mmCIF file with all atom_site columns, C-alpha atoms and ligand atoms in Angstrom:
data_model
loop_
_atom_site.group_PDB
_atom_site.id
_atom_site.type_symbol
_atom_site.label_atom_id
_atom_site.label_alt_id
_atom_site.label_comp_id
_atom_site.label_asym_id
_atom_site.label_entity_id
_atom_site.label_seq_id
_atom_site.pdbx_PDB_ins_code
_atom_site.Cartn_x
_atom_site.Cartn_y
_atom_site.Cartn_z
_atom_site.occupancy
_atom_site.B_iso_or_equiv
_atom_site.pdbx_formal_charge
_atom_site.auth_seq_id
_atom_site.auth_comp_id
_atom_site.auth_asym_id
_atom_site.auth_atom_id
_atom_site.pdbx_PDB_model_num
ATOM   1   C CA  . UNK A 1 1   ? -95.599  228.814 -103.005 1.00 90.00 ? 147 UNK A CA  1
ATOM   2   C CA  . UNK A 1 2   ? -92.749  227.017 -101.147 1.00 94.00 ? 148 UNK A CA  1
ATOM   3   C CA  . UNK A 1 3   ? -89.351  227.225 -102.806 1.00 96.00 ? 149 UNK A CA  1
ATOM   4   C CA  . UNK A 1 4   ? -87.053  224.235 -103.235 1.00 97.00 ? 150 UNK A CA  1
ATOM   5   C CA  . UNK A 1 5   ? -83.413  224.750 -104.099 1.00 97.00 ? 151 UNK A CA  1
ATOM   6   C CA  . UNK A 1 6   ? -82.260  222.566 -106.956 1.00 97.00 ? 152 UNK A CA  1
ATOM   7   C CA  . UNK A 1 7   ? -78.740  221.691 -108.077 1.00 97.00 ? 153 UNK A CA  1
ATOM   8   C CA  . UNK A 1 8   ? -78.256  220.346 -111.576 1.00 97.00 ? 154 UNK A CA  1
ATOM   9   C CA  . UNK A 1 9   ? -75.605  217.686 -111.085 1.00 97.00 ? 155 UNK A CA  1
ATOM   10  C CA  . UNK A 1 10  ? -75.233  216.574 -114.691 1.00 96.00 ? 156 UNK A CA  1
ATOM   11  C CA  . UNK A 1 11  ? -74.638  218.900 -117.648 1.00 94.00 ? 157 UNK A CA  1
ATOM   12  C CA  . UNK A 1 12  ? -76.815  216.749 -119.929 1.00 92.00 ? 158 UNK A CA  1
ATOM   13  C CA  . UNK A 1 13  ? -79.838  218.009 -118.016 1.00 92.00 ? 159 UNK A CA  1
ATOM   14  C CA  . UNK A 1 14  ? -79.233  221.544 -119.241 1.00 86.00 ? 160 UNK A CA  1
ATOM   15  C CA  . UNK A 1 15  ? -80.971  220.536 -122.506 1.00 85.00 ? 161 UNK A CA  1
ATOM   16  C CA  . UNK A 1 16  ? -84.055  219.238 -120.685 1.00 88.00 ? 162 UNK A CA  1
ATOM   17  C CA  . UNK A 1 17  ? -86.743  221.084 -118.753 1.00 91.00 ? 163 UNK A CA  1
ATOM   18  C CA  . UNK A 1 18  ? -86.504  220.989 -114.981 1.00 95.00 ? 164 UNK A CA  1
ATOM   19  C CA  . UNK A 1 19  ? -89.259  219.025 -113.235 1.00 97.00 ? 165 UNK A CA  1
ATOM   20  C CA  . UNK A 1 20  ? -92.352  221.199 -113.336 1.00 97.00 ? 166 UNK A CA  1
ATOM   21  C CA  . UNK A 1 21  ? -96.113  221.115 -112.882 1.00 97.00 ? 167 UNK A CA  1
ATOM   22  C CA  . UNK A 1 22  ? -97.572  220.200 -116.286 1.00 96.00 ? 168 UNK A CA  1
ATOM   23  C CA  . UNK A 1 23  ? -100.878 221.969 -115.590 1.00 97.00 ? 169 UNK A CA  1
ATOM   24  C CA  . UNK A 1 24  ? -102.136 224.408 -112.988 1.00 97.00 ? 170 UNK A CA  1
ATOM   25  C CA  . UNK A 1 25  ? -103.899 221.496 -111.277 1.00 97.00 ? 171 UNK A CA  1
ATOM   26  C CA  . UNK A 1 26  ? -101.021 219.007 -111.308 1.00 97.00 ? 172 UNK A CA  1
ATOM   27  C CA  . UNK A 1 27  ? -100.032 217.870 -107.825 1.00 98.00 ? 173 UNK A CA  1
ATOM   28  C CA  . UNK A 1 28  ? -96.721  216.371 -108.930 1.00 98.00 ? 174 UNK A CA  1
ATOM   29  C CA  . UNK A 1 29  ? -93.724  217.199 -111.093 1.00 98.00 ? 175 UNK A CA  1
ATOM   30  C CA  . UNK A 1 30  ? -92.507  214.435 -113.387 1.00 97.00 ? 176 UNK A CA  1
ATOM   31  C CA  . UNK A 1 31  ? -88.998  213.109 -112.817 1.00 98.00 ? 177 UNK A CA  1
ATOM   32  C CA  . UNK A 1 32  ? -86.823  211.938 -115.711 1.00 97.00 ? 178 UNK A CA  1
ATOM   33  C CA  . UNK A 1 33  ? -84.370  209.056 -115.837 1.00 97.00 ? 179 UNK A CA  1
ATOM   34  C CA  . UNK A 1 34  ? -80.766  210.166 -116.278 1.00 98.00 ? 180 UNK A CA  1
ATOM   35  C CA  . UNK A 1 35  ? -79.437  207.245 -118.308 1.00 97.00 ? 181 UNK A CA  1
ATOM   36  C CA  . UNK A 1 36  ? -76.535  206.848 -120.752 1.00 96.00 ? 182 UNK A CA  1
ATOM   37  C CA  . UNK A 1 37  ? -78.438  204.230 -122.727 1.00 98.00 ? 183 UNK A CA  1
ATOM   38  C CA  . UNK A 1 38  ? -81.843  202.552 -122.644 1.00 98.00 ? 184 UNK A CA  1
ATOM   39  C CA  . UNK A 1 39  ? -82.328  200.507 -119.495 1.00 98.00 ? 185 UNK A CA  1
ATOM   40  C CA  . UNK A 1 40  ? -83.888  197.100 -119.940 1.00 98.00 ? 186 UNK A CA  1
ATOM   41  C CA  . UNK A 1 41  ? -85.579  195.592 -116.924 1.00 98.00 ? 187 UNK A CA  1
ATOM   42  C CA  . UNK A 1 42  ? -86.538  191.936 -116.889 1.00 98.00 ? 188 UNK A CA  1
ATOM   43  C CA  . UNK A 1 43  ? -89.703  190.988 -114.988 1.00 98.00 ? 189 UNK A CA  1
ATOM   44  C CA  . UNK A 1 44  ? -89.061  191.466 -111.269 1.00 98.00 ? 190 UNK A CA  1
ATOM   45  C CA  . UNK A 1 45  ? -85.869  193.460 -111.823 1.00 98.00 ? 191 UNK A CA  1
ATOM   46  C CA  . UNK A 1 46  ? -85.221  196.660 -109.858 1.00 98.00 ? 192 UNK A CA  1
ATOM   47  C CA  . UNK A 1 47  ? -82.587  199.341 -110.578 1.00 98.00 ? 193 UNK A CA  1
ATOM   48  C CA  . UNK A 1 48  ? -81.638  202.571 -108.839 1.00 98.00 ? 194 UNK A CA  1
ATOM   49  C CA  . UNK A 1 49  ? -81.843  205.306 -111.464 1.00 98.00 ? 195 UNK A CA  1
ATOM   50  C CA  . UNK A 1 50  ? -80.227  208.738 -111.237 1.00 98.00 ? 196 UNK A CA  1
ATOM   51  C CA  . UNK A 1 51  ? -82.142  211.946 -111.778 1.00 98.00 ? 197 UNK A CA  1
ATOM   52  C CA  . UNK A 1 52  ? -79.031  214.150 -111.888 1.00 98.00 ? 198 UNK A CA  1
ATOM   53  C CA  . UNK A 1 53  ? -80.821  216.573 -109.570 1.00 98.00 ? 199 UNK A CA  1
ATOM   54  C CA  . UNK A 1 54  ? -80.465  217.438 -105.899 1.00 98.00 ? 200 UNK A CA  1
ATOM   55  C CA  . UNK A 1 55  ? -83.579  219.039 -104.436 1.00 98.00 ? 201 UNK A CA  1
ATOM   56  C CA  . UNK A 1 56  ? -83.091  220.633 -101.035 1.00 98.00 ? 202 UNK A CA  1
ATOM   57  C CA  . UNK A 1 57  ? -86.439  221.335 -99.366  1.00 98.00 ? 203 UNK A CA  1
ATOM   58  C CA  . UNK A 1 58  ? -84.782  222.893 -96.270  1.00 98.00 ? 204 UNK A CA  1
ATOM   59  C CA  . UNK A 1 59  ? -88.033  223.737 -94.458  1.00 98.00 ? 205 UNK A CA  1
ATOM   60  C CA  . UNK A 1 60  ? -88.845  220.819 -92.073  1.00 97.00 ? 206 UNK A CA  1
ATOM   61  C CA  . UNK A 1 61  ? -92.536  221.613 -92.451  1.00 97.00 ? 207 UNK A CA  1
ATOM   62  C CA  . UNK A 1 62  ? -92.401  219.825 -95.819  1.00 98.00 ? 208 UNK A CA  1
ATOM   63  C CA  . UNK A 1 63  ? -91.242  216.533 -97.303  1.00 98.00 ? 209 UNK A CA  1
ATOM   64  C CA  . UNK A 1 64  ? -91.083  215.176 -100.823 1.00 98.00 ? 210 UNK A CA  1
ATOM   65  C CA  . UNK A 1 65  ? -92.787  212.002 -101.998 1.00 98.00 ? 211 UNK A CA  1
ATOM   66  C CA  . UNK A 1 66  ? -91.617  210.083 -105.051 1.00 98.00 ? 212 UNK A CA  1
ATOM   67  C CA  . UNK A 1 67  ? -94.606  208.273 -106.511 1.00 98.00 ? 213 UNK A CA  1
ATOM   68  C CA  . UNK A 1 68  ? -95.131  206.082 -109.583 1.00 98.00 ? 214 UNK A CA  1
ATOM   69  C CA  . UNK A 1 69  ? -96.693  207.552 -112.710 1.00 96.00 ? 215 UNK A CA  1
ATOM   70  C CA  . UNK A 1 70  ? -100.146 206.050 -113.136 1.00 94.00 ? 216 UNK A CA  1
ATOM   71  C CA  . UNK A 1 71  ? -99.930  205.075 -116.804 1.00 93.00 ? 217 UNK A CA  1
ATOM   72  C CA  . UNK A 1 72  ? -96.432  203.660 -116.546 1.00 94.00 ? 218 UNK A CA  1
ATOM   73  C CA  . UNK A 1 73  ? -97.407  201.593 -113.513 1.00 93.00 ? 219 UNK A CA  1
ATOM   74  C CA  . UNK A 1 74  ? -100.687 200.351 -114.897 1.00 94.00 ? 220 UNK A CA  1
ATOM   75  C CA  . UNK A 1 75  ? -99.809  199.763 -118.539 1.00 94.00 ? 221 UNK A CA  1
ATOM   76  C CA  . UNK A 1 76  ? -96.124  198.841 -118.419 1.00 95.00 ? 222 UNK A CA  1
ATOM   77  C CA  . UNK A 1 77  ? -95.759  197.570 -114.849 1.00 96.00 ? 223 UNK A CA  1
ATOM   78  C CA  . UNK A 1 78  ? -93.083  200.096 -113.918 1.00 97.00 ? 224 UNK A CA  1
ATOM   79  C CA  . UNK A 1 79  ? -93.468  201.173 -110.305 1.00 97.00 ? 225 UNK A CA  1
ATOM   80  C CA  . UNK A 1 80  ? -91.030  201.926 -107.479 1.00 98.00 ? 226 UNK A CA  1
ATOM   81  C CA  . UNK A 1 81  ? -88.903  199.366 -105.652 1.00 98.00 ? 227 UNK A CA  1
ATOM   82  C CA  . UNK A 1 82  ? -89.576  201.182 -102.393 1.00 98.00 ? 228 UNK A CA  1
ATOM   83  C CA  . UNK A 1 83  ? -93.247  201.689 -103.371 1.00 97.00 ? 229 UNK A CA  1
ATOM   84  C CA  . UNK A 1 84  ? -93.014  205.328 -102.240 1.00 98.00 ? 230 UNK A CA  1
ATOM   85  C CA  . UNK A 1 85  ? -89.828  207.377 -101.818 1.00 98.00 ? 231 UNK A CA  1
ATOM   86  C CA  . UNK A 1 86  ? -89.754  209.741 -98.854  1.00 98.00 ? 232 UNK A CA  1
ATOM   87  C CA  . UNK A 1 87  ? -87.440  212.711 -99.328  1.00 98.00 ? 233 UNK A CA  1
ATOM   88  C CA  . UNK A 1 88  ? -86.467  214.412 -96.094  1.00 98.00 ? 234 UNK A CA  1
ATOM   89  C CA  . UNK A 1 89  ? -86.333  218.195 -95.904  1.00 98.00 ? 235 UNK A CA  1
ATOM   90  C CA  . UNK A 1 90  ? -82.647  218.066 -94.977  1.00 98.00 ? 236 UNK A CA  1
ATOM   91  C CA  . UNK A 1 91  ? -81.634  215.673 -97.792  1.00 98.00 ? 237 UNK A CA  1
ATOM   92  C CA  . UNK A 1 92  ? -79.185  217.382 -100.107 1.00 98.00 ? 238 UNK A CA  1
ATOM   93  C CA  . UNK A 1 93  ? -77.965  214.378 -102.093 1.00 98.00 ? 239 UNK A CA  1
ATOM   94  C CA  . UNK A 1 94  ? -78.981  213.332 -105.575 1.00 98.00 ? 240 UNK A CA  1
ATOM   95  C CA  . UNK A 1 95  ? -82.594  212.340 -105.927 1.00 98.00 ? 241 UNK A CA  1
ATOM   96  C CA  . UNK A 1 96  ? -82.604  208.649 -106.862 1.00 98.00 ? 242 UNK A CA  1
ATOM   97  C CA  . UNK A 1 97  ? -85.473  206.567 -108.158 1.00 98.00 ? 243 UNK A CA  1
ATOM   98  C CA  . UNK A 1 98  ? -85.814  202.867 -107.485 1.00 98.00 ? 244 UNK A CA  1
ATOM   99  C CA  . UNK A 1 99  ? -87.407  201.592 -110.681 1.00 98.00 ? 245 UNK A CA  1
ATOM   100 C CA  . UNK A 1 100 ? -89.062  198.178 -110.425 1.00 98.00 ? 246 UNK A CA  1
ATOM   101 C CA  . UNK A 1 101 ? -90.551  196.125 -113.190 1.00 98.00 ? 247 UNK A CA  1
ATOM   102 C CA  . UNK A 1 102 ? -93.366  194.450 -111.282 1.00 98.00 ? 248 UNK A CA  1
ATOM   103 C CA  . UNK A 1 103 ? -94.859  193.073 -114.497 1.00 97.00 ? 249 UNK A CA  1
ATOM   104 C CA  . UNK A 1 104 ? -94.458  189.849 -116.467 1.00 97.00 ? 250 UNK A CA  1
ATOM   105 C CA  . UNK A 1 105 ? -92.753  191.352 -119.531 1.00 97.00 ? 251 UNK A CA  1
ATOM   106 C CA  . UNK A 1 106 ? -89.373  192.943 -120.145 1.00 98.00 ? 252 UNK A CA  1
ATOM   107 C CA  . UNK A 1 107 ? -89.617  196.752 -120.226 1.00 97.00 ? 253 UNK A CA  1
ATOM   108 C CA  . UNK A 1 108 ? -87.160  199.286 -121.626 1.00 98.00 ? 254 UNK A CA  1
ATOM   109 C CA  . UNK A 1 109 ? -86.797  202.757 -120.108 1.00 98.00 ? 255 UNK A CA  1
ATOM   110 C CA  . UNK A 1 110 ? -85.418  205.387 -122.484 1.00 97.00 ? 256 UNK A CA  1
ATOM   111 C CA  . UNK A 1 111 ? -82.907  208.042 -121.394 1.00 97.00 ? 257 UNK A CA  1
ATOM   112 C CA  . UNK A 1 112 ? -84.745  211.084 -120.017 1.00 96.00 ? 258 UNK A CA  1
ATOM   113 C CA  . UNK A 1 113 ? -88.064  209.249 -119.982 1.00 96.00 ? 259 UNK A CA  1
ATOM   114 C CA  . UNK A 1 114 ? -90.430  210.456 -117.259 1.00 96.00 ? 260 UNK A CA  1
ATOM   115 C CA  . UNK A 1 115 ? -90.422  207.597 -114.766 1.00 97.00 ? 261 UNK A CA  1
ATOM   116 C CA  . UNK A 1 116 ? -91.881  208.931 -111.524 1.00 98.00 ? 262 UNK A CA  1
ATOM   117 C CA  . UNK A 1 117 ? -93.356  212.037 -109.992 1.00 98.00 ? 263 UNK A CA  1
ATOM   118 C CA  . UNK A 1 118 ? -92.397  214.253 -107.077 1.00 98.00 ? 264 UNK A CA  1
ATOM   119 C CA  . UNK A 1 119 ? -95.021  215.649 -104.727 1.00 98.00 ? 265 UNK A CA  1
ATOM   120 C CA  . UNK A 1 120 ? -94.250  218.168 -102.002 1.00 98.00 ? 266 UNK A CA  1
ATOM   121 C CA  . UNK A 1 121 ? -96.357  217.535 -98.908  1.00 98.00 ? 267 UNK A CA  1
ATOM   122 C CA  . UNK A 1 122 ? -96.756  219.255 -95.531  1.00 98.00 ? 268 UNK A CA  1
ATOM   123 C CA  . UNK A 1 123 ? -95.398  217.412 -92.510  1.00 98.00 ? 269 UNK A CA  1
ATOM   124 C CA  . UNK A 1 124 ? -96.594  217.498 -88.920  1.00 97.00 ? 270 UNK A CA  1
ATOM   125 C CA  . UNK A 1 125 ? -94.112  216.433 -86.265  1.00 95.00 ? 271 UNK A CA  1
ATOM   126 C CA  . UNK A 1 126 ? -95.486  214.545 -83.276  1.00 97.00 ? 272 UNK A CA  1
ATOM   127 C CA  . UNK A 1 127 ? -94.018  214.357 -79.803  1.00 97.00 ? 273 UNK A CA  1
ATOM   128 C CA  . UNK A 1 128 ? -94.541  210.997 -78.060  1.00 97.00 ? 274 UNK A CA  1
ATOM   129 C CA  . UNK A 1 129 ? -95.861  211.317 -74.520  1.00 97.00 ? 275 UNK A CA  1
ATOM   130 C CA  . UNK A 1 130 ? -95.624  208.155 -72.400  1.00 97.00 ? 276 UNK A CA  1
ATOM   131 C CA  . UNK A 1 131 ? -98.783  207.417 -70.410  1.00 96.00 ? 277 UNK A CA  1
ATOM   132 C CA  . UNK A 1 132 ? -99.927  204.446 -68.264  1.00 95.00 ? 278 UNK A CA  1
ATOM   133 C CA  . UNK A 1 133 ? -103.316 204.136 -69.912  1.00 93.00 ? 279 UNK A CA  1
ATOM   134 C CA  . UNK A 1 134 ? -105.474 205.973 -72.388  1.00 91.00 ? 280 UNK A CA  1
ATOM   135 C CA  . UNK A 1 135 ? -108.665 207.798 -71.654  1.00 86.00 ? 281 UNK A CA  1
ATOM   136 C CA  . UNK A 1 136 ? -111.751 205.622 -72.206  1.00 79.00 ? 282 UNK A CA  1
ATOM   137 C CA  . UNK A 1 137 ? -112.281 205.302 -75.909  1.00 70.00 ? 283 UNK A CA  1
ATOM   138 C CA  . UNK A 1 138 ? -114.581 203.546 -78.300  1.00 67.00 ? 284 UNK A CA  1
ATOM   139 C CA  . UNK A 1 139 ? -111.766 201.488 -79.819  1.00 71.00 ? 285 UNK A CA  1
ATOM   140 C CA  . UNK A 1 140 ? -110.347 198.448 -78.036  1.00 69.00 ? 286 UNK A CA  1
ATOM   141 C CA  . UNK A 1 141 ? -107.261 196.406 -78.759  1.00 72.00 ? 287 UNK A CA  1
ATOM   142 C CA  . UNK A 1 142 ? -108.298 195.224 -82.205  1.00 74.00 ? 288 UNK A CA  1
ATOM   143 C CA  . UNK A 1 143 ? -106.766 196.248 -85.430  1.00 78.00 ? 289 UNK A CA  1
ATOM   144 C CA  . UNK A 1 144 ? -106.018 194.792 -88.824  1.00 76.00 ? 290 UNK A CA  1
ATOM   145 C CA  . UNK A 1 145 ? -109.631 194.013 -89.627  1.00 78.00 ? 291 UNK A CA  1
ATOM   146 C CA  . UNK A 1 146 ? -110.871 193.309 -86.085  1.00 74.00 ? 292 UNK A CA  1
ATOM   147 C CA  . UNK A 1 147 ? -113.549 195.978 -86.308  1.00 70.00 ? 293 UNK A CA  1
ATOM   148 C CA  . UNK A 1 148 ? -115.717 193.465 -88.147  1.00 70.00 ? 294 UNK A CA  1
ATOM   149 C CA  . UNK A 1 149 ? -116.569 196.019 -90.797  1.00 67.00 ? 295 UNK A CA  1
ATOM   150 C CA  . UNK A 1 150 ? -115.864 195.135 -94.388  1.00 63.00 ? 296 UNK A CA  1
HETATM 151 O O1  . DUT B 2 .   ? -86.907  207.099 -103.467 1.00 52.03 ? 216 DUT B O1  1
HETATM 152 C C1  . DUT B 2 .   ? -86.077  207.692 -102.760 1.00 52.03 ? 216 DUT B C1  1
HETATM 153 C C2  . DUT B 2 .   ? -86.088  207.602 -101.354 1.00 52.03 ? 216 DUT B C2  1
HETATM 154 C C3  . DUT B 2 .   ? -85.131  208.280 -100.633 1.00 52.03 ? 216 DUT B C3  1
HETATM 155 N N1  . DUT B 2 .   ? -84.191  209.036 -101.268 1.00 52.03 ? 216 DUT B N1  1
HETATM 156 C C4  . DUT B 2 .   ? -83.220  209.817 -100.485 1.00 52.03 ? 216 DUT B C4  1
HETATM 157 C C5  . DUT B 2 .   ? -83.909  211.008 -99.824  1.00 52.03 ? 216 DUT B C5  1
HETATM 158 C C6  . DUT B 2 .   ? -84.077  210.585 -98.404  1.00 52.03 ? 216 DUT B C6  1
HETATM 159 O O2  . DUT B 2 .   ? -84.091  211.702 -97.539  1.00 52.03 ? 216 DUT B O2  1
HETATM 160 C C7  . DUT B 2 .   ? -82.867  209.690 -98.219  1.00 52.03 ? 216 DUT B C7  1
HETATM 161 C C8  . DUT B 2 .   ? -83.010  208.689 -97.127  1.00 52.03 ? 216 DUT B C8  1
HETATM 162 O O3  . DUT B 2 .   ? -84.194  207.968 -97.343  1.00 52.03 ? 216 DUT B O3  1
HETATM 163 P P1  . DUT B 2 .   ? -84.787  207.019 -96.223  1.00 52.03 ? 216 DUT B P1  1
HETATM 164 O O4  . DUT B 2 .   ? -84.559  207.620 -94.877  1.00 52.03 ? 216 DUT B O4  1
HETATM 165 O O5  . DUT B 2 .   ? -86.147  206.639 -96.626  1.00 52.03 ? 216 DUT B O5  1
HETATM 166 O O6  . DUT B 2 .   ? -83.839  205.763 -96.449  1.00 52.03 ? 216 DUT B O6  1
HETATM 167 P P2  . DUT B 2 .   ? -83.097  204.810 -95.482  1.00 52.03 ? 216 DUT B P2  1
HETATM 168 O O7  . DUT B 2 .   ? -83.005  203.514 -96.159  1.00 52.03 ? 216 DUT B O7  1
HETATM 169 O O8  . DUT B 2 .   ? -83.712  204.831 -94.129  1.00 52.03 ? 216 DUT B O8  1
HETATM 170 O O9  . DUT B 2 .   ? -81.652  205.423 -95.528  1.00 52.03 ? 216 DUT B O9  1
HETATM 171 P P3  . DUT B 2 .   ? -80.852  206.364 -94.570  1.00 52.03 ? 216 DUT B P3  1
HETATM 172 O O10 . DUT B 2 .   ? -80.140  205.421 -93.664  1.00 52.03 ? 216 DUT B O10 1
HETATM 173 O O11 . DUT B 2 .   ? -79.945  207.098 -95.516  1.00 52.03 ? 216 DUT B O11 1
HETATM 174 O O12 . DUT B 2 .   ? -81.794  207.285 -93.864  1.00 52.03 ? 216 DUT B O12 1
HETATM 175 O O13 . DUT B 2 .   ? -82.700  209.003 -99.471  1.00 52.03 ? 216 DUT B O13 1
HETATM 176 C C9  . DUT B 2 .   ? -84.185  209.146 -102.643 1.00 52.03 ? 216 DUT B C9  1
HETATM 177 O O14 . DUT B 2 .   ? -83.350  209.830 -103.248 1.00 52.03 ? 216 DUT B O14 1
HETATM 178 N N2  . DUT B 2 .   ? -85.121  208.458 -103.352 1.00 52.03 ? 216 DUT B N2  1
#
């Protein structure tokens, strides 16, 4: 199992569990909002929320993804302002969550509420090789729906 170093940047987090896998099959660890008071988001409003944690992946063979929580996104309209957060292996700063109320009603986030999830994923690095033309292939120039398939 890969190891990620974590710094607890805010003493209030000492009373709360670190992000963890809720079940043996969970792919993500829930992330909690470090807030002094409830945060009210009007429809369309977006706020950068602290986690109070710095997670240093270190190994460039991995990256972190911050993803919405399904229930929160579907039922309360709370998703991420950047849709998906990409956490680089060399990032050592505080993990921040862009919380966006995409819904039509005002939503309140409570301090330490679980607002997103963190998934560690493997990363492949590609080297770009400039060529004059590609080998004959079955795909032409089309894209964005040009294949004619639905
Ligand atoms: O939801 C997110 C997304 C990113 N980050 C941190 C980790 C990431 O490694 C760093 C930079 O993110 P990214 O490269 O996506 O942002 P950018 O807008 O291109 O900023 P930068 O100029 O800092 O690279 O910000 C977060 O804390 N939360």
